[in-house]
mmCIF file of C-alpha atoms in Angstrom:
data_model
loop_
_atom_site.group_PDB
_atom_site.id
_atom_site.type_symbol
_atom_site.label_atom_id
_atom_site.label_comp_id
_atom_site.label_asym_id
_atom_site.label_seq_id
_atom_site.Cartn_x
_atom_site.Cartn_y
_atom_site.Cartn_z
ATOM 1 C CA GLU A 1344 0.195 -0.159 0.073
ATOM 2 C CA THR A 1345 2.144 3.142 -0.907
ATOM 3 C CA GLY A 1346 -0.685 6.100 0.066
ATOM 4 C CA VAL A 1347 -1.578 7.459 -2.980
ATOM 5 C CA THR A 1348 -4.782 6.293 -4.540
ATOM 6 C CA GLN A 1349 -6.296 7.240 -7.610
ATOM 7 C CA THR A 1350 -9.858 7.361 -9.464
ATOM 8 C CA PRO A 1351 -10.675 6.332 -11.560
ATOM 9 C CA ARG A 1352 -8.567 3.398 -12.384
ATOM 10 C CA HIS A 1353 -10.312 2.615 -16.029
ATOM 11 C CA LEU A 1354 -11.845 5.486 -17.847
ATOM 12 C CA VAL A 1355 -13.126 5.205 -22.259
ATOM 13 C CA MET A 1356 -14.282 8.457 -22.938
ATOM 14 C CA GLY A 1357 -14.975 9.792 -26.202
ATOM 15 C CA MET A 1358 -13.767 13.031 -27.387
ATOM 16 C CA THR A 1359 -16.400 15.361 -26.606
ATOM 17 C CA ASN A 1360 -16.105 13.714 -23.266
ATOM 18 C CA LYS A 1361 -15.371 16.028 -20.203
ATOM 19 C CA LYS A 1362 -13.799 13.675 -17.850
ATOM 20 C CA SER A 1363 -11.629 14.395 -14.561
ATOM 21 C CA LEU A 1364 -9.504 12.308 -12.965
ATOM 22 C CA LYS A 1365 -8.146 12.291 -8.867
ATOM 23 C CA CYS A 1366 -5.371 11.710 -7.000
ATOM 24 C CA GLU A 1367 -5.917 11.913 -2.880
ATOM 25 C CA GLN A 1368 -2.083 11.294 -0.689
ATOM 26 C CA HIS A 1369 -2.438 10.487 2.810
ATOM 27 C CA LEU A 1370 1.105 10.548 3.076
ATOM 28 C CA GLY A 1371 1.352 14.171 5.108
ATOM 29 C CA HIS A 1372 3.571 15.235 1.455
ATOM 30 C CA ASN A 1373 3.391 19.013 0.186
ATOM 31 C CA ALA A 1374 4.540 17.855 -3.538
ATOM 32 C CA MET A 1375 2.604 16.278 -5.784
ATOM 33 C CA TYR A 1376 3.093 15.348 -9.650
ATOM 34 C CA TRP A 1377 1.262 13.798 -12.679
ATOM 35 C CA TYR A 1378 3.137 11.589 -14.973
ATOM 36 C CA LYS A 1379 1.829 10.435 -18.554
ATOM 37 C CA GLN A 1380 2.775 7.074 -18.861
ATOM 38 C CA SER A 1381 2.862 4.958 -22.725
ATOM 39 C CA ALA A 1382 4.150 1.823 -23.475
ATOM 40 C CA LYS A 1383 7.952 1.571 -24.016
ATOM 41 C CA LYS A 1384 8.253 5.001 -23.297
ATOM 42 C CA PRO A 1385 9.530 6.821 -19.999
ATOM 43 C CA LEU A 1386 7.584 8.755 -17.761
ATOM 44 C CA GLU A 1387 6.065 12.184 -19.057
ATOM 45 C CA LEU A 1388 6.357 15.031 -16.481
ATOM 46 C CA MET A 1389 2.915 17.021 -16.631
ATOM 47 C CA PHE A 1390 2.460 19.109 -13.447
ATOM 48 C CA VAL A 1391 3.767 19.841 -10.571
ATOM 49 C CA TYR A 1392 2.220 21.468 -6.885
ATOM 50 C CA ASN A 1393 4.197 22.421 -4.433
ATOM 51 C CA PHE A 1394 2.336 23.522 -1.225
ATOM 52 C CA LYS A 1395 -0.219 23.890 -3.227
ATOM 53 C CA GLU A 1396 1.279 26.292 -6.349
ATOM 54 C CA GLN A 1397 1.789 24.462 -9.365
ATOM 55 C CA THR A 1398 5.595 24.934 -10.280
ATOM 56 C CA GLU A 1399 6.066 22.836 -13.231
ATOM 57 C CA ASN A 1400 4.297 22.755 -16.400
ATOM 58 C CA ASN A 1401 5.704 20.819 -19.320
ATOM 59 C CA SER A 1402 4.256 22.525 -22.314
ATOM 60 C CA VAL A 1403 1.123 20.968 -21.775
ATOM 61 C CA PRO A 1404 -1.236 20.617 -24.317
ATOM 62 C CA SER A 1405 -4.371 22.927 -22.785
ATOM 63 C CA ARG A 1406 -6.735 19.744 -22.675
ATOM 64 C CA PHE A 1407 -5.315 19.462 -19.805
ATOM 65 C CA SER A 1408 -6.043 21.114 -16.715
ATOM 66 C CA PRO A 1409 -4.626 20.463 -13.355
ATOM 67 C CA GLU A 1410 -6.526 21.506 -9.872
ATOM 68 C CA CYS A 1411 -4.595 20.993 -6.591
ATOM 69 C CA PRO A 1412 -7.011 22.821 -3.511
ATOM 70 C CA ASN A 1413 -5.020 21.726 -0.632
ATOM 71 C CA SER A 1414 -1.737 19.346 -0.310
ATOM 72 C CA SER A 1415 -3.587 16.150 -0.468
ATOM 73 C CA HIS A 1416 -5.947 16.725 -3.255
ATOM 74 C CA LEU A 1417 -5.280 16.600 -7.132
ATOM 75 C CA PHE A 1418 -6.757 16.756 -10.150
ATOM 76 C CA LEU A 1419 -6.810 16.491 -13.140
ATOM 77 C CA HIS A 1420 -9.540 17.760 -15.530
ATOM 78 C CA LEU A 1421 -9.700 16.287 -19.400
ATOM 79 C CA HIS A 1422 -11.786 17.799 -22.079
ATOM 80 C CA THR A 1423 -11.288 17.311 -25.781
ATOM 81 C CA LEU A 1424 -8.977 14.931 -25.853
ATOM 82 C CA GLN A 1425 -7.096 12.876 -29.007
ATOM 83 C CA PRO A 1426 -6.576 9.078 -29.059
ATOM 84 C CA GLU A 1427 -3.114 9.908 -28.747
ATOM 85 C CA ASP A 1428 -3.933 11.254 -25.306
ATOM 86 C CA SER A 1429 -4.825 6.962 -24.302
ATOM 87 C CA ALA A 1430 -2.076 5.943 -21.682
ATOM 88 C CA LEU A 1431 -2.094 5.591 -17.917
ATOM 89 C CA TYR A 1432 -1.904 8.659 -15.715
ATOM 90 C CA LEU A 1433 0.358 8.280 -12.577
ATOM 91 C CA CYS A 1434 -0.366 10.677 -9.462
ATOM 92 C CA ALA A 1435 2.668 10.705 -6.977
ATOM 93 C CA SER A 1436 3.577 12.502 -3.619
ATOM 94 C CA SER A 1437 6.662 13.385 -2.283
ATOM 95 C CA LEU A 1438 8.017 14.973 0.612
ATOM 96 C CA ARG A 1439 8.680 18.815 -0.943
ATOM 97 C CA THR A 1440 9.877 19.711 -3.919
ATOM 98 C CA SER A 1441 12.953 22.024 -4.286
ATOM 99 C CA GLY A 1442 16.805 21.848 -3.997
ATOM 100 C CA GLU A 1443 16.793 18.158 -2.532
ATOM 101 C CA THR A 1444 16.487 14.555 -3.521
ATOM 102 C CA ASP A 1445 13.110 13.541 -2.514
ATOM 103 C CA THR A 1446 11.651 9.917 -2.927
ATOM 104 C CA GLN A 1447 8.732 10.328 -4.879
ATOM 105 C CA TYR A 1448 5.666 7.385 -4.556
ATOM 106 C CA PHE A 1449 3.201 6.809 -6.874
ATOM 107 C CA GLY A 1450 -0.638 6.229 -6.842
ATOM 108 C CA PRO A 1451 -1.748 2.991 -9.293
ATOM 109 C CA GLY A 1452 -2.909 4.683 -11.868
ATOM 110 C CA THR A 1453 -5.839 6.092 -14.366
ATOM 111 C CA ARG A 1454 -6.239 3.935 -17.402
ATOM 112 C CA LEU A 1455 -7.877 6.199 -19.969
ATOM 113 C CA THR A 1456 -8.708 5.403 -23.490
ATOM 114 C CA VAL A 1457 -10.343 7.844 -26.066
ATOM 115 C CA LEU A 1458 -12.339 6.660 -28.617
ATOM 116 C CA GLY B 644 19.889 16.335 -23.912
ATOM 117 C CA GLN B 645 19.642 14.360 -21.051
ATOM 118 C CA ASN B 646 19.169 10.469 -21.627
ATOM 119 C CA ILE B 647 18.525 7.276 -19.559
ATOM 120 C CA ASP B 648 19.426 3.986 -21.022
ATOM 121 C CA GLN B 649 18.322 0.769 -19.755
ATOM 122 C CA PRO B 650 17.388 -2.798 -22.448
ATOM 123 C CA THR B 651 13.903 -2.671 -23.320
ATOM 124 C CA GLU B 652 13.378 -6.636 -22.072
ATOM 125 C CA MET B 653 15.395 -9.349 -20.095
ATOM 126 C CA THR B 654 14.259 -12.635 -19.997
ATOM 127 C CA ALA B 655 15.398 -15.123 -16.555
ATOM 128 C CA THR B 656 14.889 -17.973 -14.985
ATOM 129 C CA GLU B 657 13.198 -19.025 -11.661
ATOM 130 C CA GLY B 658 15.866 -18.776 -8.476
ATOM 131 C CA ALA B 659 19.029 -17.767 -10.933
ATOM 132 C CA ILE B 660 19.866 -14.253 -10.917
ATOM 133 C CA VAL B 661 19.507 -11.041 -13.095
ATOM 134 C CA GLN B 662 21.134 -7.535 -13.424
ATOM 135 C CA ILE B 663 19.273 -4.549 -15.367
ATOM 136 C CA ASN B 664 22.257 -1.839 -16.163
ATOM 137 C CA CYS B 665 21.291 1.470 -16.799
ATOM 138 C CA THR B 666 23.185 4.048 -18.074
ATOM 139 C CA TYR B 667 23.405 7.783 -18.333
ATOM 140 C CA GLN B 668 23.907 11.486 -19.769
ATOM 141 C CA THR B 669 22.033 13.747 -17.685
ATOM 142 C CA SER B 670 23.241 17.598 -16.397
ATOM 143 C CA GLY B 671 24.065 17.326 -13.280
ATOM 144 C CA PHE B 672 22.993 13.961 -10.785
ATOM 145 C CA ASN B 673 21.966 13.862 -7.658
ATOM 146 C CA GLY B 674 21.361 10.742 -6.927
ATOM 147 C CA LEU B 675 19.817 7.421 -9.427
ATOM 148 C CA PHE B 676 16.777 5.782 -8.159
ATOM 149 C CA TRP B 677 15.339 2.099 -9.305
ATOM 150 C CA TYR B 678 11.782 1.365 -8.616
ATOM 151 C CA GLN B 679 9.302 -1.459 -9.373
ATOM 152 C CA GLN B 680 6.669 -1.551 -11.550
ATOM 153 C CA HIS B 681 4.221 -4.593 -11.713
ATOM 154 C CA ALA B 682 1.522 -4.723 -14.635
ATOM 155 C CA GLY B 683 -1.124 -2.461 -13.847
ATOM 156 C CA GLU B 684 -0.021 -1.500 -10.682
ATOM 157 C CA ALA B 685 2.122 1.715 -9.203
ATOM 158 C CA PRO B 686 5.691 2.247 -9.141
ATOM 159 C CA THR B 687 7.136 1.554 -6.214
ATOM 160 C CA PHE B 688 10.090 2.219 -5.111
ATOM 161 C CA LEU B 689 13.450 -0.222 -4.734
ATOM 162 C CA SER B 690 16.857 2.062 -4.006
ATOM 163 C CA TYR B 691 18.850 5.706 -4.193
ATOM 164 C CA ASN B 692 22.169 5.598 -4.604
ATOM 165 C CA VAL B 693 23.780 9.164 -4.372
ATOM 166 C CA LEU B 694 27.731 7.607 -3.698
ATOM 167 C CA ASP B 695 30.043 5.337 -5.664
ATOM 168 C CA GLY B 696 29.142 1.366 -4.551
ATOM 169 C CA LEU B 697 27.094 -0.916 -4.112
ATOM 170 C CA GLU B 698 24.084 -1.019 -1.615
ATOM 171 C CA GLU B 699 22.666 -4.505 -0.520
ATOM 172 C CA LYS B 700 18.488 -4.497 0.365
ATOM 173 C CA GLY B 701 17.849 -8.169 1.119
ATOM 174 C CA ARG B 702 18.032 -9.688 -2.515
ATOM 175 C CA PHE B 703 17.836 -7.392 -4.475
ATOM 176 C CA SER B 704 21.644 -4.664 -4.632
ATOM 177 C CA SER B 705 21.661 -1.131 -6.666
ATOM 178 C CA PHE B 706 25.152 -0.641 -7.939
ATOM 179 C CA LEU B 707 26.312 2.990 -8.745
ATOM 180 C CA SER B 708 29.672 3.916 -10.970
ATOM 181 C CA ARG B 709 29.347 8.258 -11.215
ATOM 182 C CA SER B 710 32.800 8.642 -12.909
ATOM 183 C CA LYS B 711 31.039 5.857 -15.359
ATOM 184 C CA GLY B 712 27.523 7.038 -15.551
ATOM 185 C CA TYR B 713 26.595 3.654 -14.856
ATOM 186 C CA SER B 714 23.881 1.578 -12.343
ATOM 187 C CA TYR B 715 22.720 -1.747 -12.301
ATOM 188 C CA LEU B 716 20.326 -3.304 -10.074
ATOM 189 C CA LEU B 717 21.106 -7.002 -9.243
ATOM 190 C CA LEU B 718 17.837 -9.523 -8.008
ATOM 191 C CA LYS B 719 19.436 -12.756 -6.849
ATOM 192 C CA GLU B 720 16.743 -15.966 -5.605
ATOM 193 C CA LEU B 721 14.981 -15.246 -8.832
ATOM 194 C CA GLN B 722 11.113 -15.892 -7.825
ATOM 195 C CA MET B 723 8.054 -15.416 -10.401
ATOM 196 C CA LYS B 724 6.602 -12.378 -8.572
ATOM 197 C CA ASP B 725 9.683 -10.631 -9.463
ATOM 198 C CA SER B 726 7.995 -10.247 -12.686
ATOM 199 C CA ALA B 727 7.290 -6.542 -13.253
ATOM 200 C CA SER B 728 9.437 -3.754 -15.201
ATOM 201 C CA TYR B 729 12.336 -1.853 -13.475
ATOM 202 C CA LEU B 730 12.600 1.512 -13.838
ATOM 203 C CA CYS B 731 15.779 4.019 -13.417
ATOM 204 C CA ALA B 732 15.720 7.182 -13.082
ATOM 205 C CA VAL B 733 18.085 10.286 -12.440
ATOM 206 C CA VAL B 734 18.002 13.497 -10.386
ATOM 207 C CA ASP B 735 19.338 15.988 -12.395
ATOM 208 C CA SER B 736 21.171 19.228 -11.348
ATOM 209 C CA ASN B 737 17.869 20.943 -10.881
ATOM 210 C CA TYR B 738 16.351 18.326 -8.915
ATOM 211 C CA GLN B 739 14.798 16.848 -11.868
ATOM 212 C CA LEU B 740 14.007 13.267 -12.307
ATOM 213 C CA ILE B 741 14.734 12.087 -15.487
ATOM 214 C CA TRP B 742 13.538 8.720 -16.405
ATOM 215 C CA GLY B 743 14.049 5.905 -18.450
ATOM 216 C CA ALA B 744 11.856 3.628 -20.245
ATOM 217 C CA GLY B 745 12.062 0.626 -18.083
ATOM 218 C CA THR B 746 13.285 -2.480 -18.559
ATOM 219 C CA LYS B 747 10.587 -5.206 -18.648
ATOM 220 C CA LEU B 748 11.950 -8.214 -16.700
ATOM 221 C CA ILE B 749 9.771 -11.988 -17.644
ATOM 222 C CA ILE B 750 10.868 -14.974 -15.381
ATOM 223 C CA LYS B 751 10.287 -18.556 -16.457
ATOM 224 C CA PRO B 752 9.952 -21.458 -14.078
#
């Protein structure tokens, strides 16, 4: 058990739908991350939040919109996605982000399929 | 650019030993992580190396050579449950994690 939960675990959506992914961490961490994982590719960092403030946006298309209402919760709002957005979306948390090496703890991911 | 190289796939036999290599070229170095990821599950932390040498944790050991830009994960007494992907990640000078594509390890009886 990693202490990071994600819902839903699986999601199928059409290109015109709007959906949201939810992540919750129970580890008392201050930093949260969204990653995209595609088959046989390295993890792609999408967004980073540190103490609820977004500190990183790695040129992610605007059809992905993150929200971090507090240090324990992170959302990824999805709209007008493309089939190439189909992937495993992983949430992670760590104690802090800046100026030190920190171990990240991951949730089980949401398997997203865009039709 | 920054690059992490690991073999795409490896096969080993139950009870044997396997070594998964990771080579890296990054802007700076502030440590190297190994994670294990079973299919459809979360990556889980295995080890962290920042100094040269071997770190042993039960059946798993991780080695680092900073001068060679090289690390390996050694798995002994392989069990079927060790079938998983193993991810190597390096912390660069900006404390960003640079990830490899992972090595899928298949264990055969």
